[in-house]
Structures are given as C-alpha cells and as structure tokens.
Coordinates of C-alpha atoms and ligand atoms in Angstrom, one line a residue:
M690 CA 13.6 -5.4 0.1
G691 CA 13.7 -2.3 2.2
V692 CA 11.1 0.2 0.9
S693 CA 10.6 2.8 3.7
P694 CA 13.7 3.8 5.7
G695 CA 14.3 3.5 9.4
I696 CA 14.5 0.9 12.1
G697 CA 11.3 -0.6 13.6
H698 CA 11.4 -2.9 16.6
G699 CA 8.6 -4.6 18.5
P700 CA 6.6 -7.7 18.9
A701 CA 5.4 -9.3 15.7
Y702 CA 1.7 -9.2 15.0
V703 CA 0.9 -11.5 12.1
L704 CA -2.1 -10.7 10.0
T705 CA -3.5 -13.5 8.0
V706 CA -6.4 -12.8 5.6
S707 CA -8.4 -15.9 6.2
V708 CA -8.1 -19.5 7.4
P709 CA -9.2 -21.9 4.7
E710 CA -12.1 -24.3 5.4
P711 CA -10.6 -27.7 5.9
P712 CA -11.7 -30.0 3.0
K713 CA -15.0 -31.8 3.5
G714 CA -14.5 -35.4 4.6
A715 CA -10.8 -34.9 5.2
T716 CA -9.5 -37.9 7.2
Y717 CA -6.3 -38.7 9.1
T718 CA -3.8 -41.5 8.8
G719 CA -2.6 -42.3 12.4
E720 CA -4.5 -43.4 15.5
A721 CA -7.8 -41.8 16.6
D722 CA -6.4 -41.1 20.1
Q723 CA -3.4 -39.3 18.7
E724 CA -5.6 -37.2 16.4
K725 CA -7.9 -36.4 19.4
E726 CA -4.9 -35.4 21.5
R727 CA -3.8 -33.1 18.6
A728 CA -7.2 -31.4 18.6
M729 CA -7.3 -31.1 22.4
A730 CA -3.8 -29.6 22.6
A731 CA -4.7 -27.0 20.0
L732 CA -7.9 -26.1 21.9
R733 CA -6.0 -25.9 25.2
Q734 CA -3.3 -23.7 23.6
V735 CA -5.8 -21.3 22.0
A736 CA -7.7 -21.1 25.4
G737 CA -4.4 -20.4 27.2
E738 CA -3.4 -17.7 24.8
L739 CA -6.7 -16.0 25.0
E740 CA -6.6 -16.1 28.8
A741 CA -3.0 -14.8 28.9
R742 CA -3.9 -11.9 26.6
G743 CA -6.9 -11.1 28.8
N744 CA -4.7 -10.9 31.9
Q745 CA -2.3 -8.6 30.0
A746 CA -5.1 -6.4 28.7
G747 CA -7.2 -6.0 31.9
G748 CA -10.5 -4.3 32.2
E749 CA -13.4 -5.1 29.9
A750 CA -11.1 -6.8 27.4
E751 CA -10.0 -9.3 30.1
E752 CA -13.6 -10.4 30.7
I753 CA -14.3 -10.9 27.0
L754 CA -11.1 -12.8 26.3
K755 CA -11.6 -15.0 29.3
A756 CA -15.1 -15.8 28.2
Q757 CA -13.7 -16.7 24.8
A758 CA -11.1 -18.9 26.5
L759 CA -13.9 -20.8 28.3
M760 CA -15.7 -21.3 25.0
A761 CA -12.6 -22.9 23.4
E762 CA -12.8 -25.6 26.1
D763 CA -16.5 -25.9 26.4
P764 CA -17.2 -29.6 27.4
G765 CA -20.0 -29.9 24.8
L766 CA -17.7 -28.8 22.0
V767 CA -14.9 -31.0 23.1
V768 CA -17.2 -34.1 23.1
K769 CA -18.4 -33.2 19.6
V770 CA -14.9 -32.8 18.3
R771 CA -13.9 -36.2 19.8
T772 CA -17.0 -37.9 18.3
L773 CA -16.3 -36.5 14.8
I774 CA -12.7 -37.7 15.0
D775 CA -13.9 -41.1 16.1
R776 CA -16.1 -41.1 12.9
G777 CA -12.9 -40.6 10.9
L778 CA -12.7 -36.9 10.4
A779 CA -9.3 -35.2 10.6
A780 CA -8.8 -32.8 13.6
P781 CA -9.1 -29.5 11.5
R782 CA -12.3 -30.7 9.8
A783 CA -13.8 -32.0 13.1
V784 CA -13.1 -28.7 14.8
F785 CA -14.6 -26.9 11.8
E786 CA -17.8 -28.9 11.9
A787 CA -18.3 -28.8 15.7
F788 CA -17.7 -25.1 16.0
T789 CA -19.9 -24.3 12.9
K790 CA -22.8 -26.3 14.4
Y791 CA -22.5 -24.6 17.7
R792 CA -22.2 -21.2 16.0
D793 CA -25.4 -21.7 14.1
V794 CA -27.2 -22.7 17.3
L795 CA -26.0 -19.5 19.0
A796 CA -26.6 -17.3 16.0
G797 CA -30.2 -18.6 16.0
S798 CA -30.8 -17.6 19.6
G799 CA -30.2 -13.9 18.9
G800 CA -29.3 -11.1 21.3
Y801 CA -26.2 -11.3 23.4
L802 CA -25.7 -15.1 22.8
G803 CA -26.2 -14.5 19.1
E804 CA -23.4 -12.0 19.1
R805 CA -21.1 -14.6 20.5
A806 CA -21.3 -16.5 17.2
A807 CA -18.5 -14.3 15.8
D808 CA -16.4 -15.2 18.8
L809 CA -16.8 -18.9 18.1
N810 CA -15.7 -18.3 14.5
D811 CA -12.6 -16.5 15.7
I812 CA -11.7 -19.3 18.2
R813 CA -12.4 -21.9 15.4
D814 CA -10.1 -20.2 13.0
R815 CA -7.4 -19.8 15.6
V816 CA -7.5 -23.6 16.4
I817 CA -7.5 -24.6 12.7
A818 CA -4.6 -22.2 12.0
L819 CA -2.7 -23.8 14.9
L820 CA -3.5 -27.3 13.6
Y821 CA -2.3 -26.3 10.1
G822 CA 0.8 -24.6 11.6
Q823 CA -0.4 -21.2 10.2
A824 CA -0.2 -17.7 11.6
M825 CA -3.2 -16.4 13.5
P826 CA -6.0 -14.6 11.7
G827 CA -7.2 -11.1 12.0
L828 CA -6.0 -7.8 13.5
R829 CA -7.9 -8.3 16.7
G830 CA -6.0 -8.2 20.0
A831 CA -3.0 -6.5 18.6
P832 CA -0.4 -5.7 21.3
A833 CA -0.7 -2.4 23.1
E834 CA 2.9 -1.4 22.4
P835 CA 3.9 -0.5 18.9
Y836 CA 4.2 -3.7 16.9
V837 CA 5.7 -5.0 13.7
L838 CA 2.7 -5.8 11.5
V839 CA 3.5 -8.9 9.4
A840 CA 1.2 -9.9 6.5
R841 CA 1.2 -11.5 3.2
D842 CA 0.3 -8.2 1.7
L843 CA -1.7 -5.1 2.6
A844 CA -4.2 -3.5 0.3
P845 CA -5.3 0.2 0.8
A846 CA -8.6 -1.1 2.2
D847 CA -6.8 -3.2 4.8
T848 CA -4.6 -0.3 6.0
A849 CA -7.1 2.6 5.8
L850 CA -7.9 2.3 9.5
L851 CA -4.5 1.5 11.0
A852 CA -3.5 3.6 14.0
K853 CA -0.2 5.2 13.0
G854 CA 1.5 5.3 16.4
Q855 CA 0.7 1.7 16.8
I856 CA 2.9 0.3 14.0
A857 CA 6.7 0.1 14.6
A858 CA 7.3 -1.5 11.1
F859 CA 5.6 -3.3 8.2
V860 CA 6.9 -6.6 6.9
T861 CA 5.1 -8.3 4.0
E862 CA 5.8 -11.4 2.0
E863 CA 4.5 -9.9 -1.2
G864 CA 4.9 -6.4 -2.6
G865 CA 7.7 -4.4 -4.2
P866 CA 9.0 -0.8 -3.9
T867 CA 5.8 0.5 -5.5
S868 CA 3.2 -1.7 -3.9
H869 CA 0.7 0.0 -1.6
T870 CA 2.3 -1.2 1.5
A871 CA 5.4 0.6 0.5
I872 CA 3.5 3.8 -0.4
L873 CA 1.5 3.7 2.8
A874 CA 4.6 3.1 4.9
R875 CA 6.4 6.0 3.4
A876 CA 3.4 8.2 3.9
M877 CA 3.2 7.2 7.5
G878 CA 7.0 7.5 8.0
V879 CA 7.0 3.9 9.2
P880 CA 9.9 1.5 8.3
A881 CA 8.9 -1.2 5.9
V882 CA 10.3 -4.3 4.3
V883 CA 8.5 -6.1 1.5
A884 CA 9.0 -9.3 -0.6
C885 CA 10.2 -11.0 2.6
R886 CA 9.6 -14.7 1.9
G887 CA 8.3 -16.7 4.9
A888 CA 7.6 -13.6 7.0
T889 CA 4.1 -14.8 8.0
G890 CA 5.8 -17.9 9.6
I891 CA 7.2 -15.6 12.3
P892 CA 5.3 -16.6 15.5
N893 CA 3.1 -13.9 17.0
G894 CA 4.5 -11.9 19.8
V895 CA 8.2 -12.7 19.0
R896 CA 10.3 -9.6 18.9
V897 CA 11.4 -8.5 15.5
M898 CA 13.6 -5.7 14.2
A899 CA 13.0 -4.5 10.6
D900 CA 15.5 -2.3 8.8
G901 CA 13.6 -0.4 6.1
T902 CA 16.8 0.8 4.5
S903 CA 18.7 -2.5 4.0
G904 CA 15.7 -4.8 4.0
D905 CA 17.0 -6.9 7.0
V906 CA 14.5 -8.5 9.2
R907 CA 15.8 -10.1 12.4
V908 CA 13.8 -12.3 14.6
E909 CA 14.6 -12.1 18.4
P910 CA 17.7 -9.7 17.9
A911 CA 20.1 -9.2 20.7
E912 CA 19.3 -6.0 22.7
S913 CA 22.7 -4.6 21.9
D914 CA 22.1 -5.0 18.1
V915 CA 18.8 -3.1 18.5
A916 CA 20.5 -0.4 20.4
D917 CA 23.4 -0.1 17.8
A918 CA 20.9 0.0 14.9
L919 CA 18.9 2.7 16.5
I920 CA 22.0 4.8 17.2
A921 CA 23.1 4.5 13.6
A922 CA 19.6 5.5 12.3
T923 CA 19.5 8.6 14.6
A924 CA 22.9 9.7 13.4
R925 CA 21.8 9.3 9.8
Q926 CA 18.7 11.3 10.4
A927 CA 20.7 14.1 12.0
A928 CA 23.0 14.3 8.9
M929 CA 20.0 14.5 6.7
A930 CA 18.2 17.1 8.7
S931 CA 21.1 19.5 8.2
A932 CA 19.8 20.4 4.7
R933 CA 16.9 22.8 4.9
G934 CA 14.8 25.0 2.7
P935 CA 13.6 24.5 -0.9
G936 CA 15.0 21.7 -3.0
R937 CA 18.1 22.7 -5.0
T938 CA 21.3 21.2 -6.2
A939 CA 24.6 22.3 -4.6
D940 CA 25.0 24.9 -7.4
G941 CA 21.6 26.3 -6.9
H942 CA 19.5 24.7 -9.6
P943 CA 16.0 24.6 -8.1
V944 CA 14.1 21.3 -7.9
P945 CA 10.9 21.9 -6.0
L946 CA 10.4 18.9 -3.6
L947 CA 6.7 18.0 -3.3
A948 CA 4.7 15.5 -1.4
N949 CA 2.5 12.6 -2.4
V950 CA -0.6 12.5 -0.2
G951 CA -3.7 10.5 0.0
G952 CA -5.9 12.6 2.2
P953 CA -6.2 15.5 4.7
A954 CA -4.6 13.5 7.5
E955 CA -1.3 13.5 5.6
L956 CA -1.1 17.2 5.0
E957 CA 0.5 18.0 8.4
A958 CA 3.4 15.5 8.0
A959 CA 4.0 16.9 4.5
V960 CA 4.2 20.5 5.8
A961 CA 6.4 19.4 8.7
A962 CA 8.8 17.6 6.3
G963 CA 9.2 20.9 4.4
A964 CA 7.3 19.9 1.2
E965 CA 7.0 22.8 -1.1
G966 CA 3.6 21.7 -2.4
I967 CA 1.8 18.5 -3.4
G968 CA 2.9 16.8 -6.6
L969 CA 0.3 14.0 -6.4
Y970 CA -2.9 14.1 -4.5
R971 CA -4.3 10.5 -4.8
T972 CA -8.0 11.5 -4.6
E973 CA -9.3 7.9 -5.0
F974 CA -7.8 7.2 -1.5
L975 CA -10.4 9.7 -0.1
F976 CA -13.3 7.6 -1.4
L977 CA -12.2 4.0 -1.3
D978 CA -15.0 3.0 1.1
R979 CA -17.8 4.9 -0.6
A980 CA -20.9 3.5 -2.3
E981 CA -21.8 6.9 -3.7
P982 CA -19.7 9.5 -5.5
P983 CA -18.4 12.2 -3.1
S984 CA -20.3 15.4 -3.0
L985 CA -19.0 18.7 -4.6
E986 CA -18.8 20.3 -1.2
E987 CA -16.8 17.5 0.4
Q988 CA -14.3 17.5 -2.4
T989 CA -14.0 21.3 -2.5
R990 CA -13.3 21.2 1.3
A991 CA -10.5 18.6 0.8
Y992 CA -8.8 20.4 -2.1
R993 CA -9.1 23.8 -0.4
A994 CA -7.4 22.4 2.7
A995 CA -4.5 21.2 0.6
V996 CA -4.0 24.6 -1.1
E997 CA -4.2 26.3 2.3
A998 CA -1.6 24.0 3.8
F999 CA 0.9 25.2 1.2
P1000 CA 0.6 29.0 0.7
G1001 CA 2.3 29.9 -2.6
G1002 CA 3.0 26.3 -3.4
K1003 CA 1.5 24.2 -6.2
V1004 CA -1.0 21.4 -5.4
V1005 CA -1.6 18.8 -8.1
V1006 CA -4.9 16.9 -7.8
R1007 CA -5.1 13.7 -9.7
T1008 CA -8.5 12.8 -10.9
L1009 CA -9.9 9.5 -9.6
D1010 CA -7.6 6.6 -10.4
G1011 CA -10.3 3.9 -10.0
G1012 CA -9.9 0.3 -11.0
A1013 CA -7.4 -2.6 -10.5
D1014 CA -5.8 -2.2 -7.1
K1015 CA -8.0 0.8 -6.2
P1016 CA -11.6 -0.3 -6.9
L1017 CA -14.3 2.3 -6.3
A1018 CA -17.8 1.0 -5.8
F1019 CA -19.3 4.1 -7.4
L1020 CA -17.3 3.5 -10.6
P1021 CA -18.1 -0.1 -11.5
T1022 CA -16.6 -1.8 -14.5
A1023 CA -18.6 -2.1 -17.7
A1024 CA -18.4 -5.9 -17.2
S1025 CA -19.9 -5.7 -13.7
D1026 CA -22.6 -3.3 -15.0
S1027 CA -23.9 -6.0 -17.4
A1028 CA -23.4 -8.8 -14.8
A1029 CA -25.5 -6.7 -12.3
S1030 CA -28.3 -6.1 -14.8
A1031 CA -28.3 -9.7 -15.9
S1032 CA -28.8 -11.0 -12.4
A1033 CA -31.0 -8.0 -11.4
S1034 CA -28.8 -7.8 -8.3
A1035 CA -28.1 -4.7 -6.2
A1036 CA -25.2 -2.3 -7.0
P1037 CA -22.0 -4.3 -7.4
S1038 CA -19.6 -4.2 -4.5
A1039 CA -16.1 -2.8 -4.8
S1040 CA -14.6 -6.3 -4.7
A1041 CA -17.0 -7.6 -7.3
S1042 CA -16.2 -4.7 -9.6
A1043 CA -12.5 -5.5 -9.2
S1044 CA -12.9 -9.1 -10.1
V1045 CA -15.1 -9.0 -13.1
E1046 CA -12.5 -7.8 -15.6
P1047 CA -10.2 -10.7 -16.5
N1048 CA -7.1 -8.5 -16.2
P1049 CA -8.0 -5.5 -14.1
V1050 CA -4.5 -3.9 -14.4
L1051 CA -4.9 -3.9 -18.1
G1052 CA -8.6 -2.9 -17.9
E1053 CA -10.6 0.2 -17.7
R1054 CA -8.5 2.1 -15.1
G1055 CA -7.9 5.7 -14.3
L1056 CA -9.0 8.1 -17.1
R1057 CA -10.5 5.3 -19.1
R1058 CA -12.9 4.5 -16.3
L1059 CA -13.8 8.1 -15.8
R1060 CA -14.6 8.6 -19.5
R1061 CA -17.6 6.2 -18.9
F1062 CA -18.7 8.3 -15.9
P1063 CA -18.4 11.9 -17.3
E1064 CA -20.6 13.2 -14.5
V1065 CA -18.2 12.0 -11.9
L1066 CA -15.2 13.6 -13.7
D1067 CA -17.2 16.8 -14.1
A1068 CA -18.0 17.0 -10.4
Q1069 CA -14.4 16.6 -9.6
L1070 CA -13.4 19.3 -12.0
A1071 CA -16.1 21.5 -10.7
A1072 CA -14.8 21.1 -7.1
I1073 CA -11.3 22.0 -8.3
A1074 CA -12.7 25.0 -10.1
A1075 CA -14.6 26.1 -7.0
V1076 CA -11.5 26.4 -5.0
A1077 CA -10.5 29.1 -7.5
S1078 CA -6.8 29.0 -6.9
E1079 CA -4.1 29.4 -9.5
D1080 CA -2.0 27.1 -7.4
L1081 CA -4.4 24.2 -7.8
L1082 CA -3.5 22.1 -10.8
V1083 CA -5.2 18.9 -12.1
M1084 CA -3.9 15.9 -13.9
A1085 CA -5.3 12.6 -15.2
P1086 CA -3.9 9.1 -14.5
M1087 CA -3.4 6.3 -17.0
V1088 CA -3.4 8.3 -20.2
A1089 CA -2.2 6.3 -23.2
T1090 CA -2.6 8.5 -26.2
G1091 CA -2.5 12.1 -27.4
E1092 CA -6.3 11.8 -28.2
E1093 CA -7.0 10.9 -24.5
A1094 CA -4.8 13.8 -23.3
A1095 CA -6.7 16.2 -25.6
W1096 CA -10.1 15.0 -24.4
F1097 CA -9.1 15.5 -20.8
A1098 CA -7.6 18.9 -21.5
R1099 CA -10.8 20.0 -23.3
S1100 CA -12.9 18.8 -20.3
C1101 CA -10.8 20.7 -17.9
R1102 CA -10.6 23.9 -19.9
G1103 CA -14.4 23.7 -20.3
R1104 CA -14.5 24.2 -16.6
G1105 CA -12.1 27.1 -16.8
L1106 CA -9.1 25.2 -15.4
A1107 CA -5.8 26.6 -16.5
G1108 CA -3.1 24.2 -15.1
V1109 CA -3.8 20.8 -16.8
G1110 CA -1.5 17.9 -16.9
V1111 CA -1.4 14.2 -17.5
M1112 CA 0.6 11.4 -16.0
I1113 CA 3.0 9.4 -18.0
E1114 CA 2.7 5.9 -16.7
I1115 CA 2.1 3.8 -19.8
P1116 CA 5.0 3.1 -22.2
A1117 CA 3.0 4.3 -25.2
A1118 CA 2.6 7.7 -23.5
A1119 CA 6.3 8.0 -22.9
L1120 CA 7.2 6.9 -26.4
R1121 CA 4.8 9.6 -27.8
A1122 CA 5.1 12.1 -25.0
R1123 CA 5.2 14.9 -27.6
D1124 CA 1.7 14.1 -28.7
L1125 CA 0.3 14.3 -25.2
L1126 CA 2.2 17.5 -24.4
A1127 CA 0.6 19.2 -27.4
S1128 CA -2.6 19.7 -25.4
V1129 CA -1.5 19.9 -21.7
D1130 CA 0.6 22.3 -19.6
F1131 CA 2.8 19.7 -17.8
V1132 CA 3.4 16.0 -17.5
S1133 CA 4.2 14.0 -14.4
I1134 CA 5.8 10.6 -14.6
G1135 CA 4.3 7.8 -12.6
T1136 CA 7.3 5.5 -12.5
N1137 CA 5.4 2.8 -10.5
D1138 CA 2.9 2.0 -13.2
L1139 CA 5.4 2.9 -15.9
A1140 CA 7.6 0.1 -14.7
Q1141 CA 4.6 -2.3 -14.2
Y1142 CA 3.6 -1.9 -17.9
A1143 CA 7.1 -1.6 -19.3
F1144 CA 8.2 -4.9 -17.7
A1145 CA 4.8 -6.6 -17.8
A1146 CA 5.4 -7.2 -14.0
D1147 CA 2.6 -6.9 -11.5
R1148 CA 3.6 -4.2 -8.9
Q1149 CA 1.9 -6.1 -6.1
L1150 CA 3.7 -9.4 -6.7
G1151 CA 6.9 -10.1 -4.7
A1152 CA 8.1 -12.7 -7.2
V1153 CA 8.7 -10.0 -9.9
S1154 CA 9.8 -7.1 -7.6
A1155 CA 13.3 -7.1 -9.1
L1156 CA 11.8 -5.8 -12.3
H1157 CA 10.5 -2.8 -10.3
D1158 CA 14.0 -1.8 -9.3
P1159 CA 14.0 2.0 -10.2
W1160 CA 17.5 1.5 -11.6
Q1161 CA 16.3 -0.7 -14.5
P1162 CA 17.9 1.0 -17.5
A1163 CA 14.8 0.6 -19.6
L1164 CA 12.8 2.6 -17.1
L1165 CA 15.5 5.3 -17.1
D1166 CA 15.3 5.4 -20.9
L1167 CA 11.5 6.0 -20.8
V1168 CA 12.0 8.7 -18.2
A1169 CA 14.8 10.4 -20.3
M1170 CA 12.6 10.2 -23.4
T1171 CA 9.7 11.9 -21.7
A1172 CA 11.8 14.6 -20.0
R1173 CA 13.4 15.4 -23.4
A1174 CA 10.0 15.8 -25.0
A1175 CA 8.8 18.1 -22.2
S1176 CA 11.9 20.2 -22.5
A1177 CA 11.5 20.5 -26.2
A1178 CA 7.9 21.6 -25.6
G1179 CA 9.1 24.1 -22.9
K1180 CA 6.8 22.4 -20.3
P1181 CA 7.6 21.0 -16.9
C1182 CA 8.1 17.3 -16.3
G1183 CA 7.6 16.1 -12.7
I1184 CA 8.2 12.7 -11.2
C1185 CA 5.6 11.4 -8.7
G1186 CA 6.4 7.7 -8.8
E1187 CA 8.3 6.1 -5.9
S1188 CA 11.6 6.3 -7.8
A1189 CA 11.8 9.9 -6.7
A1190 CA 12.0 8.7 -3.0
D1191 CA 15.3 7.1 -3.6
P1192 CA 18.0 9.8 -2.8
A1193 CA 20.5 8.5 -5.4
M1194 CA 17.8 8.0 -8.0
A1195 CA 16.4 11.5 -7.3
C1196 CA 19.8 13.0 -8.4
V1197 CA 19.7 10.8 -11.5
L1198 CA 16.1 11.9 -12.3
V1199 CA 17.2 15.6 -12.0
G1200 CA 20.1 14.8 -14.3
L1201 CA 17.6 13.2 -16.8
G1202 CA 15.7 16.5 -16.8
A1203 CA 13.0 16.2 -14.2
S1204 CA 11.8 19.6 -13.0
T1205 CA 10.1 18.6 -9.8
L1206 CA 10.2 15.5 -7.5
S1207 CA 7.2 14.3 -5.5
M1208 CA 7.3 11.6 -2.9
G1209 CA 6.0 10.4 0.5
A1210 CA 6.8 12.9 3.2
G1211 CA 9.1 10.5 5.0
A1212 CA 11.5 10.6 2.0
L1213 CA 11.9 14.4 1.6
A1214 CA 14.8 15.0 4.0
A1215 CA 17.0 12.4 2.5
V1216 CA 16.3 13.5 -1.1
R1217 CA 16.8 17.2 -0.1
A1218 CA 20.2 16.4 1.5
A1219 CA 21.3 14.3 -1.5
L1220 CA 20.5 17.0 -4.0
A1221 CA 22.0 19.8 -1.9
A1222 CA 25.3 17.8 -1.8
H1223 CA 25.7 17.5 -5.6
T1224 CA 25.8 19.9 -8.6
L1225 CA 23.5 19.7 -11.6
T1226 CA 26.6 18.5 -13.6
Q1227 CA 27.2 15.7 -11.2
C1228 CA 23.5 14.7 -11.5
R1229 CA 23.8 14.7 -15.3
L1230 CA 27.0 12.6 -15.3
A1231 CA 25.3 10.2 -12.9
A1232 CA 22.3 9.9 -15.2
D1233 CA 24.5 9.3 -18.3
A1234 CA 26.6 6.7 -16.4
A1235 CA 23.5 4.8 -15.2
R1236 CA 22.0 4.7 -18.7
A1237 CA 25.2 3.4 -20.2
R1238 CA 24.9 0.2 -18.1
T1239 CA 22.8 -2.8 -18.8
T1240 CA 21.8 -4.0 -15.3
P1241 CA 20.2 -2.2 -12.4
A1242 CA 23.0 -3.0 -10.0
D1243 CA 25.6 -1.7 -12.5
A1244 CA 23.6 1.4 -13.2
R1245 CA 23.3 2.2 -9.6
A1246 CA 27.0 1.6 -8.9
A1247 CA 28.0 3.7 -11.9
A1248 CA 25.7 6.6 -10.9
R1249 CA 27.1 6.6 -7.3
V1250 CA 30.6 7.2 -8.6
H1251 CA 29.4 10.7 -9.6
L1252 CA 27.5 11.2 -6.3
P1253 CA 30.2 10.8 -3.7
A1254 CA 28.5 12.7 -0.9
L1255 CA 25.8 10.0 -0.6
A1256 CA 28.2 7.8 1.4
H1257 CA 28.9 10.6 3.8
L1258 CA 25.2 11.1 4.4
G1259 CA 24.8 7.4 5.0
L1260 CA 22.5 7.1 2.0
Ligands
LIG2012 C1 2.6 5.7 -10.4 O1 2.0 4.8 -11.0 O2 3.8 5.9 -10.4 C2 1.8 6.7 -9.5 C3 2.4 7.7 -9.0 O3 0.5 6.4 -9.3 P1 -0.1 5.2 -8.3 O4 1.1 4.8 -7.5 O5 -1.1 5.9 -7.4 O6 -0.6 4.3 -9.2
LIG2013 MG1 -0.2 4.9 -11.2

C-alpha cells in the first residue's frame, strides 16, 4: 500500500528491532562438523561484511569496523563456539553463549576494553541473525548514499532522529495509511510503502525502488525502469505545481489548505508547500523523549514560532495526545502509578507506562489522560494564552462526549482562550457531534482514529489495513454526519486525518461539507491541484456517489466519475 507519493530508489537498509536469544539448551540434528562449519561460515561472513564496510567508509570508521571484524574471528571465541557445539549446542546458541561470556569478561575490565562489550553484542546478533536467515539488526552502519529504510514497523520514537536527506524511501511490513510511518513519511516528503509482506527479507544493500503512489516495491529493478519511473514522477509533479495560491474549487469556493506538523523543524516545509496555516500541531511529538513536562517558556516559544511562520493564517495546537502509540513518560497511566508505588520503584518509563494498560488504544488516551494531570493541561493552555494571538486556536484529542467537550471548553475559556475546538475521532463523538458543538467553536475530524474505532481495527497493524481505506463508506457516513451537525450549528468542520491527503478523497470531503483540510506538507500540491480542477457541485456529486456504494473500491470508482480532471493530473 503506497502511503506517501513519489519514487524512492537506493540500497535497502533493513532495520530489525532485535535478534531473539536462541533457546537455552537448543540442539542440532545433523553432524557436529557440519554444525561447526555453519557457525564458522557465519562468523567469516560477518567479519567479511564488517571489513568491506570499513573499506567503503574509510577514516576512523574503517579502523573501528576492521577491529570488529577481527573480533568476529577471534581464535579464543572460535574455539569456544566449537567446544559448545561439540557438547551438543546448536550453532546459534553456541555463538550466543560464547560471545556473552567474552562480553561479560570485557565489560568487567572497564575503560576502552569495557566499551568494546557493545561491539561484541552487535557482532553476536549479526552472526545469530545470519544463522537464522534474518535481516541484520540496528541502524548502525547505514549506507552513505540515500537508502530505502526497510523495517517491520517504525514508531515515532524510532524515527525521531532520522536524518531526512538520508532516506530515499520507507518500506514497512506493518502499518496502514494512518500509521506513524505513513504520517512521518508524508511530513518528510519521502515516498513510503506500508503493509508490504516479507519486506524485511530483502537482503541489505540490494537496490530497491519503492513507488509510494502505487505501492510497488521492486528489488533490483532495471536501470531503464528506474529512469522511466523518475521521469513520470517529475512530469506529475510539474502538472501539480501549476496550481498555486490558497485552496479553492474551480468555481472559487474557498477551502483553506493547512499543514499537519509535529515540531518546529516541519514549519519550513509547510510554508514552502504553500500551507495557509496549521490545522493540527501534534504537540506530543515535541516531548516524546521527556521525563519531565515541558516548561511554559519552551512551549510558548514553539507555539509562537508556528504563528509567526503563518502571518494571518490560523494555527491549531492540539493539547497533548499522550497514551497508546504516543506514550509520554511524564503522563503515566493510572495503572503504572499504582504499580510504581507498589514496587517503590522509580518513575515509570515511557515503555512501561504504555504496557500497563491491557488495551492502551482503548485506555486513558488524549484528553482522558490530561484530565488526570490538570496542571499539565493548564501549563499548555497558559503557554498558548501567553502567545496572545487570535490566530492561535486550541483543540483536544480523543473527546468522546458532550460533557468532556464542555469540560475542556471551560478549562480553555478560564485561561481566556477564544478559539476552542475538539477532535472528532471516536464514533460516539461523530454520532452526537451536536452535543460537542454546543460548547466549542469548531470541530476537526481525525479520520485516522475515527476509522480505528469505527472498524475496531488497530491502525498500526498491516493485517487490518484494508479497513483503514479512507473510502470505506461507513467512515464517509461518520464524516457526513459530523459535517452536517457543524453546518447546522454554524461552526467550521475541518479534517486533519490522513484522508485529507488523498486528492480524490479531499474533493469528496469538501463535497461532504468539510470547511478546511489539513495534511502533511508533501500532500498539499496534489490536493490543491485536484480541488482547483473541480467545482463544488462536482465535489458534492462525487461525495453522494461514493456514499451510495457499499465497498471502498466501488465508492472510489463512483466518485472519480465526477472528478474527471484527476486522470489528467496523473492523480
Ligand atoms: C487522527 O486520529 O486522525 C489524527 C489526526 O490524530 P493522530 O493521527 O495524531 O492520532
Ligand atoms: Mg488521533
């Protein structure tokens, strides 16, 4: 499934999270000599790869990698591995025990030698991965040229430190159109393909081409195919770039096109892509790695920078959406609170807090979590108030009921904030949008979570990604219902879920009554071009046609009949 458009091409770099410990006492069935040869061959291969990479890297890295290569074939280790196999242990277990023993000896000696213990772990995991036929672990030693990062899945915490220019494309086995890999890729403007079964079986270093529009991933493509794909992508980009200025339909109906951002580093790309403001500032992304709540000054600085980046444009800051896939160590779950006091341990870690709730996605997330930490919410509202800009709005995530919306609105108004909204991302909120709208100034539909909860389908799980197809008629009904309630209340209804990033769907959302669309900066040009090429009437006809169908594929095809210019734009 292609989730971030464009063509990415480069050597595969396969990220595996961890190599499992081979089971204790694991044995082998064949001859001891054969098993020993298997182990020796793996050690030799890892040593050879480390050395080759060293030659390629040069400089200091060369010395380090060559030293690692020597360790892999250290005579003492080799003897130990052979002896353990003679005693009946399978090659992976023998390698594990021999390396672990040496590692402990090294670690105990401290200093420079002690620091080499981690190198031994890395070599050990590489050899075991090879023996198991698995991809290599870790992100160390990534190629110098832009590479295709292949992984099972990528969480926000994995990707926070990725160097943008280094990634040609993302390919993951798990994930769907609303998973964080997809969101991150669109924010970075990097092509991405998710739910690609078997991707981590691609050998490291092999050239891969990923088409983030069609979802095609090709291993060792012909040079001419790569050239053709790049030419086609460039032509498409040129067609899209021809639409400029604020978002509007062909007959002039304005639809402000806004950006979803996760931090100051993304502001520049949003401005460059012509965003008219920010429809969703995911503030939890600013503080994922923090043990302490962020200070008032730090938050004020971040929010002010966003307002200054878009003079005259609106900026919607979402209060912290902690919990589930976005754990925040300074907002632990109630369950981890009691676990921590029971064991008198230190503050629970982010991963601990994520794992204590039996079903974190159905747990105390978003506004629910913040209600237990009113001082953190208040500090965030105070920071927004301190920017003192009419263009800075605030909204709460994961609001289920009118009562929750009213509580949030009261908290905001108590701080003197005027533009207050809530996200509609729980089916109950869509069904009773009128109740929520009674106390807020606007709503913004988060189609990612709305789909997750409407279809009871984990947004991170590749196996259920078809249920996250933005064309699912049930999702369209929930959007229509919300937009109608907003229109009846005379209040704006934005869309900030990933649905808005699909150009054909963007037209349908406008037809359903969306007043603004917010998306990753990389999607803005295509959506702007799609809207500019169709009238509001065409958008409405497309929306009606889609909702009249019963499957996502039929809904999409029926909508496209009313959106003929998409084909000319290559969308
Ligand atoms: C959503 O759920 O659609 C949304 C925009 O919020 P997030 O993706 O950050 O959960
Ligand atoms: Mg959400």
